[in-house]
mmCIF file of N, CA and C in Angstrom:
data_model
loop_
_atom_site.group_PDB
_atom_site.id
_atom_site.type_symbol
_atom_site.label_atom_id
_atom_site.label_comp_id
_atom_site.label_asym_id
_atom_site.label_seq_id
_atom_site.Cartn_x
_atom_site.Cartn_y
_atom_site.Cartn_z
ATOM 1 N N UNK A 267 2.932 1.889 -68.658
ATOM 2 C CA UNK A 267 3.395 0.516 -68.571
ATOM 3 C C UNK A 267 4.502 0.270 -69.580
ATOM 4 N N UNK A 268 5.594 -0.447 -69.153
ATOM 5 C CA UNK A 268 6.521 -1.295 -70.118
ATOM 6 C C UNK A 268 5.834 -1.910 -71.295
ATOM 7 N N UNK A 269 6.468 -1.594 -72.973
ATOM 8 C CA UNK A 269 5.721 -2.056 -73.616
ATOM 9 C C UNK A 269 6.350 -3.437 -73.838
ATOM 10 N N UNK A 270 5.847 -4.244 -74.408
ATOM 11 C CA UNK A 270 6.145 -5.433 -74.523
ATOM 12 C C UNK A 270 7.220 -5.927 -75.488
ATOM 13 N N UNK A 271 7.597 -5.386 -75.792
ATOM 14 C CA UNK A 271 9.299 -5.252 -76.314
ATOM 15 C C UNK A 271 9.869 -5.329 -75.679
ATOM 16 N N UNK A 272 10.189 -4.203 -74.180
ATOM 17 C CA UNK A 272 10.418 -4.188 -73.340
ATOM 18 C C UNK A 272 10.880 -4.675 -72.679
ATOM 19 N N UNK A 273 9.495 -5.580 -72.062
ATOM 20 C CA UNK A 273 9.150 -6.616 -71.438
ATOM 21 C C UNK A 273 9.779 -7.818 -71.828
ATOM 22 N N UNK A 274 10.120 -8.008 -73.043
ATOM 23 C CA UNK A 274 10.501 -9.016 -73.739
ATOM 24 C C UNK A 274 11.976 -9.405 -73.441
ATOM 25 N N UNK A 275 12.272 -8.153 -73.883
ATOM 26 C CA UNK A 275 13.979 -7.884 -73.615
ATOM 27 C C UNK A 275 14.407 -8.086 -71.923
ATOM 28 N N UNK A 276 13.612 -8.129 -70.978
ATOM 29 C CA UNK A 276 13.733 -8.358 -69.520
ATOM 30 C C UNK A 276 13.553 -9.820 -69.010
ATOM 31 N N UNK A 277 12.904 -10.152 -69.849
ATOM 32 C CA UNK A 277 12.442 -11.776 -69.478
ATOM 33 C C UNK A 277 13.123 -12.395 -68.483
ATOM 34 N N UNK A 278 14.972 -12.452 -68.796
ATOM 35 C CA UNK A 278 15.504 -12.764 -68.161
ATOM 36 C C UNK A 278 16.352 -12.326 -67.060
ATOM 37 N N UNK A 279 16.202 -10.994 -67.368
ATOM 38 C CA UNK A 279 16.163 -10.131 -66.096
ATOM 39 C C UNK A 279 15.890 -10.651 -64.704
ATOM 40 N N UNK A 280 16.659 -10.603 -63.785
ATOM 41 C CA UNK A 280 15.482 -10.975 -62.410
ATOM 42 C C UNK A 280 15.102 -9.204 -61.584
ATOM 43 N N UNK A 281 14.039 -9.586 -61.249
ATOM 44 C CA UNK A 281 13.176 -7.977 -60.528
ATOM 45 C C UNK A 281 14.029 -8.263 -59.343
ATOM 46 N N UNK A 282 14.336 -7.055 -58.650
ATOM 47 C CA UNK A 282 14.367 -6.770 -57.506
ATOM 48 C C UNK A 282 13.549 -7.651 -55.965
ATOM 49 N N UNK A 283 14.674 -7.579 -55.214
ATOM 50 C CA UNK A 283 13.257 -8.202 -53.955
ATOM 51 C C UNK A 283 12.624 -6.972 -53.725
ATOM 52 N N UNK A 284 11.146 -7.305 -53.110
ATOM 53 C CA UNK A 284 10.168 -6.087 -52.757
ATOM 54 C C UNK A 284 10.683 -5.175 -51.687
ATOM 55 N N UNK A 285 11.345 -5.797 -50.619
ATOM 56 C CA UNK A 285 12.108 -4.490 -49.770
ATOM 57 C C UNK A 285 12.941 -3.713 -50.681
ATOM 58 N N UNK A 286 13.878 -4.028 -51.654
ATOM 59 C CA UNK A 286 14.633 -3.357 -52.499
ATOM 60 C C UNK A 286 13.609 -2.237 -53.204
ATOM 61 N N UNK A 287 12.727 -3.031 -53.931
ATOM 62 C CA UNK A 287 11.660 -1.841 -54.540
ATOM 63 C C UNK A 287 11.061 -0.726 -53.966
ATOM 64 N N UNK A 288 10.648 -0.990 -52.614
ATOM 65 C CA UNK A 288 10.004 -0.038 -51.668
ATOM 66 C C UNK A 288 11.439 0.687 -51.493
ATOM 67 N N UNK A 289 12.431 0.488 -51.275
ATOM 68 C CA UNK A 289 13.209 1.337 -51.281
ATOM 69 C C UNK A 289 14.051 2.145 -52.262
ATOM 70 N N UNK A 290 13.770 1.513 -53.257
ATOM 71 C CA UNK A 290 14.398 2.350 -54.753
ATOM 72 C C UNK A 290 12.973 3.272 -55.196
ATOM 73 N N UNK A 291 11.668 2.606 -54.376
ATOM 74 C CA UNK A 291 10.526 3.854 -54.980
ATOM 75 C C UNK A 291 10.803 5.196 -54.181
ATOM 76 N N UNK A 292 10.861 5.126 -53.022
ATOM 77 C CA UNK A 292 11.175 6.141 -52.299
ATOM 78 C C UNK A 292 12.255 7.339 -52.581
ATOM 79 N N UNK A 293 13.521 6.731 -52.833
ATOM 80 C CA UNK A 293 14.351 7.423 -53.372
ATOM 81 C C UNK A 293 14.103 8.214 -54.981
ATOM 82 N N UNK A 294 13.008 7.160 -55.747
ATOM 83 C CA UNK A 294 12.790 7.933 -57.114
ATOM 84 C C UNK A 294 11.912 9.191 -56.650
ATOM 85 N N UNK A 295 11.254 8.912 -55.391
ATOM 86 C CA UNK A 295 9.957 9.477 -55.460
ATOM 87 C C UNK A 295 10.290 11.178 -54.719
ATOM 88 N N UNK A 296 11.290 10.697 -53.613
ATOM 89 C CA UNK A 296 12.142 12.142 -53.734
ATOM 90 C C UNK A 296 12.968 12.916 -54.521
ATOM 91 N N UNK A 297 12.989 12.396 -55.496
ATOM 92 C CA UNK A 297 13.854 12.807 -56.688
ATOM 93 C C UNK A 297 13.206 13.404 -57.748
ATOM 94 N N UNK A 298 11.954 13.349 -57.285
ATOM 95 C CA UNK A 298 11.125 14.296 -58.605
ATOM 96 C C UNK A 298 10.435 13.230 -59.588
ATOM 97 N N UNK A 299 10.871 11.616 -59.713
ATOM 98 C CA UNK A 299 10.488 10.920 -60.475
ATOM 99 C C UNK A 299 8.816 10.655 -60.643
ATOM 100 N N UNK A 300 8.201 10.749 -62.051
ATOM 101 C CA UNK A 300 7.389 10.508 -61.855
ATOM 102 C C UNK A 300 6.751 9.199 -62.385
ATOM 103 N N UNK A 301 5.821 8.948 -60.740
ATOM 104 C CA UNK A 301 5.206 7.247 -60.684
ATOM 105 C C UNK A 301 4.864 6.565 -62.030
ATOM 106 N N UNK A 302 3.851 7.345 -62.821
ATOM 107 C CA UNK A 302 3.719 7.328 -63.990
ATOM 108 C C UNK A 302 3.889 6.672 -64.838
ATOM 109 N N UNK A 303 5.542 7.041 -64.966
ATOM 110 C CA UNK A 303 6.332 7.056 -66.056
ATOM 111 C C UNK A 303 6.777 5.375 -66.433
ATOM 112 N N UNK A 304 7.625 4.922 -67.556
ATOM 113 C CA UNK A 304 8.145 3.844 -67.799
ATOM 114 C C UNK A 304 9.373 3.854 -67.039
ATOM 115 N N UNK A 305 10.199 4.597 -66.814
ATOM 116 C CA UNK A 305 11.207 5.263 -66.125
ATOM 117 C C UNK A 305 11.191 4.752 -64.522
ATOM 118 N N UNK A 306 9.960 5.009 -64.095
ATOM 119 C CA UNK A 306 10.189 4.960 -62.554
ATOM 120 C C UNK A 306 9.564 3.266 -62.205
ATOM 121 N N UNK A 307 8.836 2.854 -63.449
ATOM 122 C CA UNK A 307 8.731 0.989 -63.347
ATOM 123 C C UNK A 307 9.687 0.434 -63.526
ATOM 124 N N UNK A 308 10.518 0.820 -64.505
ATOM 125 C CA UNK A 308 11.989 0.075 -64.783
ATOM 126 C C UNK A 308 12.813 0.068 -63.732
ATOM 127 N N UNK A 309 12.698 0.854 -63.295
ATOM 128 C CA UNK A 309 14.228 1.680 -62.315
ATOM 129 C C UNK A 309 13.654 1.069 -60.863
ATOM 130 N N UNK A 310 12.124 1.094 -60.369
ATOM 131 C CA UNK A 310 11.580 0.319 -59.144
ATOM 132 C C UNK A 310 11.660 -1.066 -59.559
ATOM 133 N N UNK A 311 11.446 -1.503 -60.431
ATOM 134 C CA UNK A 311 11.798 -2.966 -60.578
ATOM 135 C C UNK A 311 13.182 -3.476 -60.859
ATOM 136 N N UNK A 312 13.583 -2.952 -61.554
ATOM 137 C CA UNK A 312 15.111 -3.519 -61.892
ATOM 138 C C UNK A 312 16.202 -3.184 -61.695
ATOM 139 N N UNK A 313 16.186 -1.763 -61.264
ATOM 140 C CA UNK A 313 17.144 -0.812 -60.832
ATOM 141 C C UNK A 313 18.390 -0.435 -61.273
ATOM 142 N N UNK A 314 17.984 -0.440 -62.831
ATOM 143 C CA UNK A 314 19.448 -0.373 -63.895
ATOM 144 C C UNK A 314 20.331 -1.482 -63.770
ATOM 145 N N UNK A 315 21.827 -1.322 -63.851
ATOM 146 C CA UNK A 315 22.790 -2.200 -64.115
ATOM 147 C C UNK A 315 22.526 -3.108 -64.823
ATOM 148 N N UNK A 316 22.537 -2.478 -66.383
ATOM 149 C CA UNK A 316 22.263 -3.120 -67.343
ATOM 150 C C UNK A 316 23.253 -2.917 -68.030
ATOM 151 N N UNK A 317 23.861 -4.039 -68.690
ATOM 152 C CA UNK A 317 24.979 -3.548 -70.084
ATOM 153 C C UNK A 317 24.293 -4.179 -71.263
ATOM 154 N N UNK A 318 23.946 -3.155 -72.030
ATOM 155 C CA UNK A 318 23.906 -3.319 -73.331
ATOM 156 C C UNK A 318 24.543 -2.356 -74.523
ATOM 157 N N UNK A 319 23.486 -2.391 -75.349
ATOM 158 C CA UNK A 319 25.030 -2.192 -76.599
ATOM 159 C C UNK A 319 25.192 -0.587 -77.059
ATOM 160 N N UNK A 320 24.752 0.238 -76.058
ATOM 161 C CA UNK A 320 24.665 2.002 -75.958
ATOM 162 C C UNK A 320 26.323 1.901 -74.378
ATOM 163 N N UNK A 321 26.362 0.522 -73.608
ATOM 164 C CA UNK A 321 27.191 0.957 -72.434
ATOM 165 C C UNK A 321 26.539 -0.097 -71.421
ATOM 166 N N UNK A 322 27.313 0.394 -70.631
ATOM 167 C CA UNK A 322 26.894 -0.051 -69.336
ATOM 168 C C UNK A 322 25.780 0.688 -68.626
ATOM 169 N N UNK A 323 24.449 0.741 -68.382
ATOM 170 C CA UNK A 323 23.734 1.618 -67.537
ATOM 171 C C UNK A 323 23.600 1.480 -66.515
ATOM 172 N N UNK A 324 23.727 2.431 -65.232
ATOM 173 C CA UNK A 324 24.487 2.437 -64.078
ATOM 174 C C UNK A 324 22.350 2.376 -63.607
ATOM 175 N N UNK A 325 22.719 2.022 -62.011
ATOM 176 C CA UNK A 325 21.809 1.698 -61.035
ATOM 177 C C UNK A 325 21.676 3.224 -60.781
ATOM 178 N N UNK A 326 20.479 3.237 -60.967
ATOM 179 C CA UNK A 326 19.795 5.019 -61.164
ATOM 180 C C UNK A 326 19.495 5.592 -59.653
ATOM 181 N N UNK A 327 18.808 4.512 -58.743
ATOM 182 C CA UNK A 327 18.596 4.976 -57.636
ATOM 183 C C UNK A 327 19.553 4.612 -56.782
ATOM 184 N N UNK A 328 20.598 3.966 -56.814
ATOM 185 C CA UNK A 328 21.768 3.446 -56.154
ATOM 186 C C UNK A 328 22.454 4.880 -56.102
ATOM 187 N N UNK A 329 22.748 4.988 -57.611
ATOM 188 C CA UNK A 329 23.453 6.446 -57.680
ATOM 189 C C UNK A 329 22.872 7.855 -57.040
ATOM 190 N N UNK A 330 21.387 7.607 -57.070
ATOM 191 C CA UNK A 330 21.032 9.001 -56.916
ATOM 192 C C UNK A 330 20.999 8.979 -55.109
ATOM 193 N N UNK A 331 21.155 8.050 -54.496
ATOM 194 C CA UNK A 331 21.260 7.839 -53.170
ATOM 195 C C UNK A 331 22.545 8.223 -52.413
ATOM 196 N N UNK A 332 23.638 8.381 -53.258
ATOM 197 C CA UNK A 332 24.878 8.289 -52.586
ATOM 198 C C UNK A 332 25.700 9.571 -53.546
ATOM 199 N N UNK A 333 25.158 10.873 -52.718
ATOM 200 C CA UNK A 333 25.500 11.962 -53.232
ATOM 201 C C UNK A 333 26.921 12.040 -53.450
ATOM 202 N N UNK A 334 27.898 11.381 -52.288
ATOM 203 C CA UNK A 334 29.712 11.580 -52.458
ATOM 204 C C UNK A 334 30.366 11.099 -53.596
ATOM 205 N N UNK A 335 29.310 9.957 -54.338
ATOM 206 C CA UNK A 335 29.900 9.194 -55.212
ATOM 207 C C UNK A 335 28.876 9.294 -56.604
ATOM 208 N N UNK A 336 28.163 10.397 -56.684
ATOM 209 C CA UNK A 336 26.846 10.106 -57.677
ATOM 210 C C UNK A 336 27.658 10.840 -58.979
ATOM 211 N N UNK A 337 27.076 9.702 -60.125
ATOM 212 C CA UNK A 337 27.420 10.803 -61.031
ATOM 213 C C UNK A 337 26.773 11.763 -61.615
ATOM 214 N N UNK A 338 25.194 11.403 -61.293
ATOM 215 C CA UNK A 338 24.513 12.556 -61.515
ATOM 216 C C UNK A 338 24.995 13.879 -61.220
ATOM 217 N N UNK A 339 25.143 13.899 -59.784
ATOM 218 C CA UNK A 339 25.677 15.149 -58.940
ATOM 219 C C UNK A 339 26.530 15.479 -59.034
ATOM 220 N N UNK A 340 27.914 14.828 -59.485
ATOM 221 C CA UNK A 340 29.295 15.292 -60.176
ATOM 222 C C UNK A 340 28.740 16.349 -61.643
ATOM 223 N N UNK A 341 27.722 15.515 -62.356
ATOM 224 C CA UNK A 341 27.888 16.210 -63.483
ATOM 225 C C UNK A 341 26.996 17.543 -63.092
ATOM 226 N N UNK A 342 25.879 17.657 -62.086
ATOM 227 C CA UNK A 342 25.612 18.945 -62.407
ATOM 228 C C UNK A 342 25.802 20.020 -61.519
ATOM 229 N N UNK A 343 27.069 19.439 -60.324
ATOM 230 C CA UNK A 343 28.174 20.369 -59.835
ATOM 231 C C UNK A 343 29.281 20.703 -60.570
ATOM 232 N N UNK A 344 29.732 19.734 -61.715
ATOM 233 C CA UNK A 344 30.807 19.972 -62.109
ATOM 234 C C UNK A 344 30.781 20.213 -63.323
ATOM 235 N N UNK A 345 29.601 20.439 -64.131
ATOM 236 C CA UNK A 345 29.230 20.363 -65.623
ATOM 237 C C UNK A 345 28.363 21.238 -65.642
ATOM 238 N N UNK A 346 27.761 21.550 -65.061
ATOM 239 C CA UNK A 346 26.476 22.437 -65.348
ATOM 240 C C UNK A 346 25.627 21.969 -65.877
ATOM 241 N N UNK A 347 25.272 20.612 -65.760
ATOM 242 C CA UNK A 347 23.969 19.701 -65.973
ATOM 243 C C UNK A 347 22.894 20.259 -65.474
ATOM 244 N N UNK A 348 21.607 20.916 -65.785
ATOM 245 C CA UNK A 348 20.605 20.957 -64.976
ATOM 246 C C UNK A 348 19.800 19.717 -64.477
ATOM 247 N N UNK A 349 18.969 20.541 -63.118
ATOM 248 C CA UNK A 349 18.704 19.496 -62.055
ATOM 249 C C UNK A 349 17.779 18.191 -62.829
ATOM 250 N N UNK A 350 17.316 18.905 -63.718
ATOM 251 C CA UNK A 350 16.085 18.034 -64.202
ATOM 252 C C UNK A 350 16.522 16.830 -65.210
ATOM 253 N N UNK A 351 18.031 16.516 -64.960
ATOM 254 C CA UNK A 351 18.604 15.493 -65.782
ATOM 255 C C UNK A 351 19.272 14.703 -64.739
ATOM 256 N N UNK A 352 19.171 13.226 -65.236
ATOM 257 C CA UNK A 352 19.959 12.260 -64.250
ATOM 258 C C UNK A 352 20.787 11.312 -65.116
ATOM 259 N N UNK A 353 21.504 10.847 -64.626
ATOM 260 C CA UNK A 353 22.522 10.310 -65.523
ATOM 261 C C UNK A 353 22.304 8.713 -65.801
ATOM 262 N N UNK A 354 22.725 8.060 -67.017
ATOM 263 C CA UNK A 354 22.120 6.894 -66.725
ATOM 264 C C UNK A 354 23.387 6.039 -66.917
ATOM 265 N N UNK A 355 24.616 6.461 -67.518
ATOM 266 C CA UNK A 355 26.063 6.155 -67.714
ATOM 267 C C UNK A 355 26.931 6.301 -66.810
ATOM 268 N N UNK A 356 27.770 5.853 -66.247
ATOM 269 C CA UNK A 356 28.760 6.401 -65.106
ATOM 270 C C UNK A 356 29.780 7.300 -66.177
ATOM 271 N N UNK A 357 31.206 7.425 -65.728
ATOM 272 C CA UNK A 357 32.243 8.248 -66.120
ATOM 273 C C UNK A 357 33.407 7.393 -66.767
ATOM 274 N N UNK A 358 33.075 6.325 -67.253
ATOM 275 C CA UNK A 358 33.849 5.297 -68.469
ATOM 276 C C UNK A 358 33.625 5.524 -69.691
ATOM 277 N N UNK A 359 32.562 6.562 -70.020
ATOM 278 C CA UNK A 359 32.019 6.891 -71.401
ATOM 279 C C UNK A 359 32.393 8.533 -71.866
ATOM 280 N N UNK A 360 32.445 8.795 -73.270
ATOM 281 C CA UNK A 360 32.628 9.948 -73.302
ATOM 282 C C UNK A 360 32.006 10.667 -73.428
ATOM 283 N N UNK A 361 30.787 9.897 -73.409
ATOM 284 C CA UNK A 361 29.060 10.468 -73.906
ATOM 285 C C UNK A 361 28.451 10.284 -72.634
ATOM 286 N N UNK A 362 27.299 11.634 -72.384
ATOM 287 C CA UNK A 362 26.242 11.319 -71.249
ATOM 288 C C UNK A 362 25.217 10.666 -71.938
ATOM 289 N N UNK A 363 24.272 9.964 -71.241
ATOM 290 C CA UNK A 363 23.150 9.340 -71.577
ATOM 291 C C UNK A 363 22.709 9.526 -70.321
ATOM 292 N N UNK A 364 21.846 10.998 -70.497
ATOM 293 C CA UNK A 364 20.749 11.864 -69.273
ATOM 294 C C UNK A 364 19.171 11.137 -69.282
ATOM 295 N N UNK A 365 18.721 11.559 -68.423
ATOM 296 C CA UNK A 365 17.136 11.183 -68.431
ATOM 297 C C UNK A 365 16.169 12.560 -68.493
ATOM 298 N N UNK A 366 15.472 13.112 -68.578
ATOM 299 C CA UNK A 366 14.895 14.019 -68.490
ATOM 300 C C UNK A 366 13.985 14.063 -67.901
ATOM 301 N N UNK A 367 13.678 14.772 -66.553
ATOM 302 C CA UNK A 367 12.856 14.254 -65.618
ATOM 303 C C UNK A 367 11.307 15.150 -65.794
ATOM 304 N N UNK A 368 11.648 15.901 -66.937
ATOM 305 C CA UNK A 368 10.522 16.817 -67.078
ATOM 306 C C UNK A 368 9.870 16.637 -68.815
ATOM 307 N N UNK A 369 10.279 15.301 -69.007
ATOM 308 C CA UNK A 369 9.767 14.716 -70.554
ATOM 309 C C UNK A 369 9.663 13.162 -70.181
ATOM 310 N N UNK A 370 8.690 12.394 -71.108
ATOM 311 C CA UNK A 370 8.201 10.960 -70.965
ATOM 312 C C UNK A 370 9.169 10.145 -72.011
ATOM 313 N N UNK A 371 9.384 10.286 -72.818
ATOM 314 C CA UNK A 371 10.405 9.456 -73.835
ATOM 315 C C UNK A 371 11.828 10.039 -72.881
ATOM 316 N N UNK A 372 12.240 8.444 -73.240
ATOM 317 C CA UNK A 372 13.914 8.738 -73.110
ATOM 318 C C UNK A 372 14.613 8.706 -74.388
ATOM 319 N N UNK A 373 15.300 9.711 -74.566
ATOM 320 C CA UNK A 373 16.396 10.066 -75.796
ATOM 321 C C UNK A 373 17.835 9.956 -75.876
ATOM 322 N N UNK A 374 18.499 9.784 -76.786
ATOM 323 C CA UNK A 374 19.845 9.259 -76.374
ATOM 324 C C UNK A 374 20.334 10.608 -77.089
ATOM 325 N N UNK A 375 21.173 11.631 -76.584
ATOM 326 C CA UNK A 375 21.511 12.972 -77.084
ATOM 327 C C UNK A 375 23.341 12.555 -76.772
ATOM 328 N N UNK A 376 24.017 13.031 -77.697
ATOM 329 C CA UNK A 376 25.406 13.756 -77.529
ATOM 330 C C UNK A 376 25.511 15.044 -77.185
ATOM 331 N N UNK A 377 26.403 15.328 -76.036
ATOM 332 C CA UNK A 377 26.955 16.720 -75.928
ATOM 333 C C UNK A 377 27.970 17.086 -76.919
ATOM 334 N N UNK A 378 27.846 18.284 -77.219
ATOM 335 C CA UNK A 378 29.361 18.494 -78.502
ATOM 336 C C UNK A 378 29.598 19.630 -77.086
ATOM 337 N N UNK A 379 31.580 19.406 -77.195
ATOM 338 C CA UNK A 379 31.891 20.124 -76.281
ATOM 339 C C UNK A 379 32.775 21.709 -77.536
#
């Protein structure tokens, strides 16, 4: 569950409509995401497009839906990102901010090139 910090910080957030959710779960849920996680409540409820003060964070299942334009899939056709990372920044930044689909905390890492 979202901890209440979280939660706090969303207040004014508005959730998703429920057809939207059923359809952003689906897409997490082929994607390896797990139900579980804080990750796949945030992202089924709110579905990123958030700007705060790390960037802009891009719509996770929007992106991961639309392979021609994803940046996930740019970066790990064109970067050598492995699969088990998703992107949570588009390509306005010079920094990735990945997810790790095979760890429960999210971490904010720099690549040094």
């Amino acid at each position: 569950m979202l901890s209440q910090k979280v939660l706090d910080l969303l207040k004014n957030e508005p959730k998703l409509l429920p057809e939207n959710q059923a359809k952003y779960k689906e897409i997490l849920d082929r994607n390896g995401i797990k139900k579980d996680s804080d990750f796949y409540v945030f992202m089924s409820e709110y579905g990123g497009d958030m700007d705060g003060s790390l960037g802009y964070m891009i719509n996770v299942p929007e992106d991961l839906s639309n392979t021609d334009n994803s940046v996930t899939y740019s970066l790990r056709q064109n970067e050598g990102i492995p699969d088990e990372y998703i992107s949570l920044l588009d390509f306005g930044y010079e920094d990735y901010l990945l997810y790790n689909l095979t760890s429960v905390p999210l971490k904010l890492g720099r690549i040094k090139n």
